[in-house]
Amino acid sequence: MSRGNGHKSVLVIGGGIAGIQASLDLANMGLQVYLVEKSPSIGGRMAQLDKTFPTNDCAMCILAPKMIEASSHANIELYTYSEAEEVSGEVGNFRVKIRKRSPFVDWSKCTGCGLCEEGCPVILPNEFDQGLGKRKAIFVLFPQAVPKKYVIDKREERPCKAACKDACPAHTNVLGYIKLIAEGEFEEAYKLIRDTNPLPAVCGRICYAPCEEVCNRGQLDEPMAIRDLKRFAADHVNIEELELPTITKTGKKVAIVGSGPAGLAAANDLAIKGYGVTVFEALPEPGGMLRVGIPEYRLPKEVLRKEIGYIQKLGVEIRTGVRVGKDITLEEIRKEYGAIFIGTGAHGGMRLGVEGEDLSGVMEGISFLRVVNLRGKAEVGKRTAVIGGGNTAVDCARTAKRLGAEEVRIVYRRSRAEMPASAEEVAAVEEEGIGIELLTTPTRFFSENGRLARMECIRMKLGEPDASGRPRPIPIEGSEFTTPVDTVIAALGQVPETEFVTELGISLSPRGTIGIDPKTRATNIEGVFAGGDVVTGPAFVIDAIAAGQKAARSIDCYLKREPVAVEEEERVPEKLSEEEVADRQKRYPSQKRVKMREEPTQERVKDFREVSLAYTPEEAIEEASRCLAGLIEGCIECHECEKRCEAKALVYTMQDEHVEVDVGAIILATGLDLYDVSPLTEYGYGKIKNVITALEYERLTAASGPTFGELRRPSDEKIPENIAFIQCVGSRDFRHKTYCSAVCCMHATKEAMLAYEHHPGTKSTIFYIDMRAVGKGFQEYIARAQEEYNVTYIRSRPGKIEVTPENDNPIIWYEDTTTSETKKFETELVILCQAMIPRNEEAAKILGVSLDDCGFVEIPDKIFHPLDTARSGIFACGYAHSPRDIPDSVTQASGAAARVAEVLAGGS
Amino acid sequence: MAEFEPQIIAFCCNWCTYAAADLAGTSRVHYPPNVKIVRVMCSGMVNPIYVLKAFESGADGVLVAGCNLVDCYYLDGPVKCDAMFAILKKLVHILGLEDERLRREMISASEGVVFARVVEEMVEGLKKLGPAPFKVKKGAVV
Amino acid sequence: MNLYEIIQDTKTHYCLECGKCSSICPISRYDPQYSPRVMIEDALFGFEEELIHNHKLFSCLTCYACQLKCPSDVDYPLFIRKTRELAAAAGEHGDYAHSGTLQSLVGLMARSSIKQRRFEWFSNSYRTSESSDVMLFIGCSPYFEPVFEDIPVRTLDIAEASLKILNSLGIEPLVHPDEKCCGHDALWLGDMETFRILAEHNAAIIKESGVKKLIFFCPEGYRTFKLDYPNYVKLDCEVMHISEFLAQRLETEGLRFNEVKKKVTYQDPCRLGRHLGIYDAPRKVLASIPGIELVEMEHIREDSICCGTSCFTNCDSYSKQIRVGRLVEAKATGAETLITSCPKCQTHFKCAMVARGEEKGPEVEIEVMDLANLVANAIGG
């Protein structure tokens, strides 16, 4: 169904000042107007200008009321981000098909608040600022846009499945922060990570990176170095000086038991939500296993301290040295706080269960690490054996090596394939000269003089798989042997220590872990929640963080007395299909992952310095640029905006729409484009930094522009005191555009005046061929520029611009045509008054109106029907019609509106 | 048909060869009248263009003559002349002209007889060669 | 032809008198009094006498820099050439360099039918054939050698290198013993009589030899044959510059070169570049030689700056300043060698480097080499 009444409606194509004026005139006559604009906002070129000639009024100040009037007029229906696609019929009875491009944002919901824009990681040149400024992939064209609705600049399908994000327990926006790193926005990248993970610097070092395992780039060549890039972002931001969010206090309090990753994550999220958070920590330092379980060379204490420090700055109080159950009871806490989160981790060691285990010289792994991490040292003998094959065993072995043990070996009962430690850790162990004895287990320890001296071991063989799915190790009878040893560290695994919770009656699983409702994270006792290793048994940092975050969401709901929001189902990380892999391989050349450098092995084992050396910014950008998602232009669909949008306005699946309207007449007011002046190589545009175009200059002087109205030249951001304008760049030139663009003489004069108004004393020189001041008061305007604004006019068309290398000053070569002498003129900024070209080719084709040689709309009767195109019922005005300035365009627009009214009333 | 009378242009230095030619005259030493003498201050100033112009203007042979190496009024005129003449000879050679049409001599002021002999020899040689192959450019006369 | 017709023919009456030509002109840069715009103004005012007796009429390098940027499409170089015809008819000829030796040689060559001894330099190491389809035009190179002995310029080396290149491609070209000067300088100096004689002669011998393709290593000869001869004589063969020919062969035959380790920069000769629009072929050839690193000067392609003198006329201090300026630019690239593909560019640059006891100017010593020589080196053997 189409809309509109042919005899009473009008289509206006182009929402610039001419289109707006024509629409308002017609609407005020009582006619229904459909105003179609290609870009997301009306306003056109005038909106880009700083001031308007000849009154030197602020362009936006006089345009904005017109835009508002057009958008709120009862008789005007705005179709922005839309195009007329088909026009059929004839005068009095046109049918027009309008395509509304999908903005991927439900405009009925969008409030234009801009939260989405802040989070968007895709940075693109801002067309409205002539590319001088930046905008995001989700954007409004300019602050005063009408309508002020966001649009996603989505150009192509993301070539990967963003499996990284789905694989991450915390659902970190991996593609988002990698894109920011690729753009060089390191601090922004850190902030984006921090939104879903309060410990980026920690995870950037010790996360097991499930994201990398599923990374779709890995299907082409090598997975992205996601963890290393996270560390890079964290290393390139001063966490201590990071700004704090504004927090609205709720007045309610939450207690957290345990300051490990689960507790910290919960504390962080709750503090940001406005709760008063107190963390109880039994150990003298906060951080839990991160502080006492991870050796310094993998995670420097200083890094951890800074990230915890930021959480404290959010208002979280951490009481260290307070053991719940001993120094304070859960019951006491429960009375004071609205909710409790238990995240005490798994700090209990496991026993070997062999004879001699209690000898001095036999230690338990987790307590060994705790001692070293808290005191900085521990006694190890010359010959040290570490029992176990997990990450803790590896940490113990490498720590012992650094403490001076001469011979360190790992003794593991299964084969290498079954070692739970990560492959890279095992490789590092061997690099550092630590032996690994496989299929071996100790059976007895012997002492001499009260100290451990020897260890008896037995060889094993692998049998049938056991409950864990791994082959069961079976001792080989008679294979016992004895070996001298000074220290044994038994790193067999950790268990939670949960006795203290029983006082409240919290139920425990047979394994000794706390049982919770997996949906709400709540224990069987009201108001008490739990998460992390204490619930799951030993797991990874990022799992604990995710658990803390989920618990925080539940606690928030609980305290607000809201039902716990049902979490969306976890998405399974997707792989690229074989065809997709083949396609991507064709599109993107193979590129190996950039490896982080490491401290030389010889040196690093001498102390606890960090082993991996961070990326340089160049390396990080190179690595980040491999990300498949970031290889496309425009939106990468990281869904950050969706996450932030409170109005839930984002619709990624939105499609273009078509609307049909019946109109009696059409006005073409598609305005102008700027002629590309880079082919005029003599002026060095694009090559010489301080040569810019007039519209770029307007954006530099405009308050809403990229410099907020400070006129600073591009090369060194210096305020220029001496500027020059060159007229007719591409205009009146048989090689480019033969016609006169009609406005440059006057806009250059206006811009020269603006320079003076910005910085009194600024000297402007305008190189002209002949001054076309053809209008009322124009000549006086020029006289004023000369007399009051320090503007000099030189009659000459310069032929060459060179540059002084020392200060980037452009040098203009010109012939002074009054003296016939060739001269050079050094200045600080050159503004090229580029030719303007009509932007009406597509519209003209659709409307079936012919264009003249220069691309302007052909007018058959130039004298008595100067606005009538060759097709009856279609009229043209503004720059699409012929070169003209704003007042002329507005006059013409009113004229066109009058002609439309005349025709619709039955005239010819 | 009258016998071919070659035209010779002789560039003679003011101090030696021109004097020699003068001496030949005052001494009543007979030499053919086919030679037209251009007096130059020094044989070293004879530029290739002088010679080429001579040919362009219809000369059949050109003689460049000046002082001996040791008695140049300007010390090194003959050296310059020799250098110039070497280039000239190469050019004229490539152009296809017979080498005999060009002659370089050092004739001192007292050698009127030598001058006469050189001219005689050249005229004889040129008569055998015939006229130079260049069409005279409009307006040029020897 | 009179001045009125010249104005019509060269669209001089379109001139807006904007002065863009003057500010582009390499001469005006050093000689602020020289203004193409004023020349045109004089013509438009009808000051014919002043114009044809203006000494600076012969200063124009006809480098086409102004013409390519003229907003009104005035063909200033053509205007100059035609006005010089009027001047020449009135006996004007500008200041000949080398006292006019070269002009005189051309005149003698034109006005005689003697057999030149053009090929005494020629060694047996190159293969040529009298019945070849391809002819290599040698032009004035044999004459340049003695004239520029002191600079020194070895134009015949370029001829030899070109022969070597053609031989290596399996071509045994014809080198014609009766070739005469192409007439480029005569044409651009307004000496139409000499030009016509030469053009007719060359066209006749080429026709007689029956060659299908004529290869040049000198862009001036190339331009003259390609753009000017057709207006006067009938020429039934394809003409090509050796760089174009090589670029073409690179594509069709997958030519491979040995490595030559060199950092070079490239001078676009006016005739090859702006006159004929050939900018890419020589660069393509350079890019195909392994080890060659091309670093471009500030002004290249259509913004390239002329080597400073043309037709061996009005070679004055400004001309030298242009050349020195260009050499300074070449040196600034850090290149060790300035490659050009015009023997005259090479001559003029090398000349500018010979100080001859003048005041010490900027450091301009740089190796100048023809593209053909570089390619010949890369062929080896």
Tab-separated table of N, CA and C in Angstrom, chain B residues 47-49 52-53 55-56 87 90-99 133-135 137-138, chain C residues 99-101 104-105 108-109 111-118 120 142-143 146-147 149 191 193:
chain	number	residue	atom	x	y	z
B	47	ASN	N	87.086	29.032	-33.425
B	47	ASN	CA	86.100	28.091	-32.888
B	47	ASN	C	85.656	27.184	-34.023
B	48	PRO	N	85.273	25.939	-33.724
B	48	PRO	CA	84.797	25.074	-34.814
B	48	PRO	C	83.706	25.734	-35.652
B	49	ILE	N	82.903	26.573	-34.996
B	49	ILE	CA	81.790	27.163	-35.739
B	49	ILE	C	82.286	28.025	-36.892
B	52	LEU	N	82.914	25.619	-39.642
B	52	LEU	CA	81.661	25.056	-40.147
B	52	LEU	C	80.887	26.106	-40.935
B	53	LYS	N	80.907	27.347	-40.430
B	53	LYS	CA	80.213	28.451	-41.111
B	53	LYS	C	80.821	28.659	-42.497
B	55	PHE	N	82.151	26.421	-44.374
B	55	PHE	CA	81.621	25.390	-45.271
B	55	PHE	C	80.173	25.681	-45.630
B	56	GLU	N	79.407	26.093	-44.588
B	56	GLU	CA	77.996	26.421	-44.817
B	56	GLU	C	77.876	27.505	-45.871
B	87	ILE	N	88.939	18.275	-32.383
B	87	ILE	CA	87.484	18.040	-32.309
B	87	ILE	C	86.864	18.276	-33.679
B	90	LYS	N	87.329	15.561	-36.130
B	90	LYS	CA	86.467	14.406	-35.892
B	90	LYS	C	85.067	14.670	-36.429
B	91	LEU	N	84.563	15.873	-36.135
B	91	LEU	CA	83.201	16.201	-36.556
B	91	LEU	C	83.076	16.169	-38.073
B	92	VAL	N	84.022	16.804	-38.722
B	92	VAL	CA	83.970	16.904	-40.175
B	92	VAL	C	84.139	15.519	-40.800
B	93	HIS	N	84.915	14.711	-40.093
B	93	HIS	CA	85.134	13.345	-40.551
B	93	HIS	C	83.821	12.557	-40.516
B	94	ILE	N	83.129	12.659	-39.389
B	94	ILE	CA	81.861	11.925	-39.265
B	94	ILE	C	80.867	12.439	-40.304
B	95	LEU	N	80.912	13.737	-40.497
B	95	LEU	CA	79.998	14.351	-41.456
B	95	LEU	C	80.207	13.785	-42.860
B	96	GLY	N	81.395	13.211	-43.091
B	96	GLY	CA	81.647	12.573	-44.379
B	96	GLY	C	82.537	13.377	-45.307
B	97	LEU	N	83.006	14.465	-44.818
B	97	LEU	CA	83.837	15.338	-45.645
B	97	LEU	C	85.244	14.745	-45.778
B	98	GLU	N	85.882	14.953	-46.950
B	98	GLU	CA	87.238	14.456	-47.125
B	98	GLU	C	88.160	15.198	-46.168
B	99	ASP	N	89.083	14.488	-45.522
B	99	ASP	CA	89.977	15.104	-44.537
B	99	ASP	C	90.820	16.211	-45.154
B	133	PRO	N	80.391	19.343	-50.906
B	133	PRO	CA	79.058	18.813	-51.231
B	133	PRO	C	77.892	19.599	-50.644
B	134	PHE	N	78.155	20.715	-49.990
B	134	PHE	CA	77.052	21.403	-49.316
B	134	PHE	C	76.364	22.399	-50.224
B	135	LYS	N	75.062	22.360	-50.162
B	135	LYS	CA	74.295	23.380	-50.886
B	135	LYS	C	74.364	24.646	-50.038
B	137	LYS	N	73.449	27.766	-48.183
B	137	LYS	CA	72.216	28.227	-47.553
B	137	LYS	C	71.867	29.578	-48.143
B	138	LYS	N	70.595	29.793	-48.256
B	138	LYS	CA	70.131	31.052	-48.860
B	138	LYS	C	70.794	32.246	-48.197
C	99	SER	N	78.598	27.961	-29.488
C	99	SER	CA	78.738	28.867	-30.632
C	99	SER	C	77.892	28.460	-31.833
C	100	GLY	N	76.990	27.508	-31.644
C	100	GLY	CA	76.158	27.100	-32.773
C	100	GLY	C	76.742	25.951	-33.557
C	101	THR	N	77.793	25.339	-33.021
C	101	THR	CA	78.422	24.216	-33.717
C	101	THR	C	77.403	23.144	-34.097
C	104	SER	N	75.036	24.224	-36.748
C	104	SER	CA	75.742	24.295	-38.014
C	104	SER	C	75.932	22.900	-38.621
C	105	LEU	N	76.285	21.945	-37.761
C	105	LEU	CA	76.471	20.572	-38.237
C	105	LEU	C	75.185	20.041	-38.848
C	108	LEU	N	74.661	21.566	-42.225
C	108	LEU	CA	75.532	20.966	-43.233
C	108	LEU	C	75.019	19.586	-43.618
C	109	MET	N	74.588	18.846	-42.585
C	109	MET	CA	74.083	17.501	-42.809
C	109	MET	C	72.863	17.567	-43.716
C	111	ARG	N	72.024	19.910	-45.838
C	111	ARG	CA	72.231	20.454	-47.177
C	111	ARG	C	73.375	19.787	-47.910
C	112	SER	N	73.450	18.462	-47.814
C	112	SER	CA	74.435	17.768	-48.620
C	112	SER	C	73.983	16.337	-48.774
C	113	SER	N	74.565	15.688	-49.762
C	113	SER	CA	74.178	14.290	-49.932
C	113	SER	C	75.369	13.370	-49.711
C	114	ILE	N	76.384	13.900	-48.997
C	114	ILE	CA	77.565	13.055	-48.804
C	114	ILE	C	77.289	11.924	-47.835
C	115	LYS	N	78.088	10.898	-48.007
C	115	LYS	CA	78.000	9.725	-47.152
C	115	LYS	C	78.652	10.064	-45.815
C	116	GLN	N	77.910	9.970	-44.715
C	116	GLN	CA	78.513	10.224	-43.413
C	116	GLN	C	79.345	9.025	-43.001
C	117	ARG	N	80.267	9.282	-42.114
C	117	ARG	CA	81.035	8.151	-41.550
C	117	ARG	C	80.548	7.954	-40.113
C	118	ARG	N	79.292	7.539	-39.985
C	118	ARG	CA	78.631	7.499	-38.677
C	118	ARG	C	79.053	6.328	-37.810
C	120	GLU	N	82.070	4.513	-37.434
C	120	GLU	CA	83.442	4.086	-37.176
C	120	GLU	C	83.622	3.630	-35.735
C	142	PRO	N	76.847	10.158	-32.528
C	142	PRO	CA	78.249	10.182	-32.959
C	142	PRO	C	78.829	11.595	-32.929
C	143	TYR	N	78.000	12.602	-33.166
C	143	TYR	CA	78.507	13.981	-33.171
C	143	TYR	C	78.703	14.524	-31.771
C	146	PRO	N	82.519	14.004	-29.815
C	146	PRO	CA	83.608	14.985	-29.871
C	146	PRO	C	83.232	16.344	-29.288
C	147	VAL	N	81.988	16.780	-29.494
C	147	VAL	CA	81.609	18.119	-29.010
C	147	VAL	C	81.692	18.181	-27.487
C	149	GLU	N	83.416	16.188	-25.526
C	149	GLU	CA	84.561	15.417	-25.086
C	149	GLU	C	85.032	15.814	-23.697
C	191	ASP	N	63.327	26.674	-37.500
C	191	ASP	CA	64.012	26.512	-38.785
C	191	ASP	C	63.293	25.426	-39.580
C	193	GLU	N	62.737	25.051	-42.736
C	193	GLU	CA	63.331	24.576	-43.980
C	193	GLU	C	64.231	23.375	-43.685
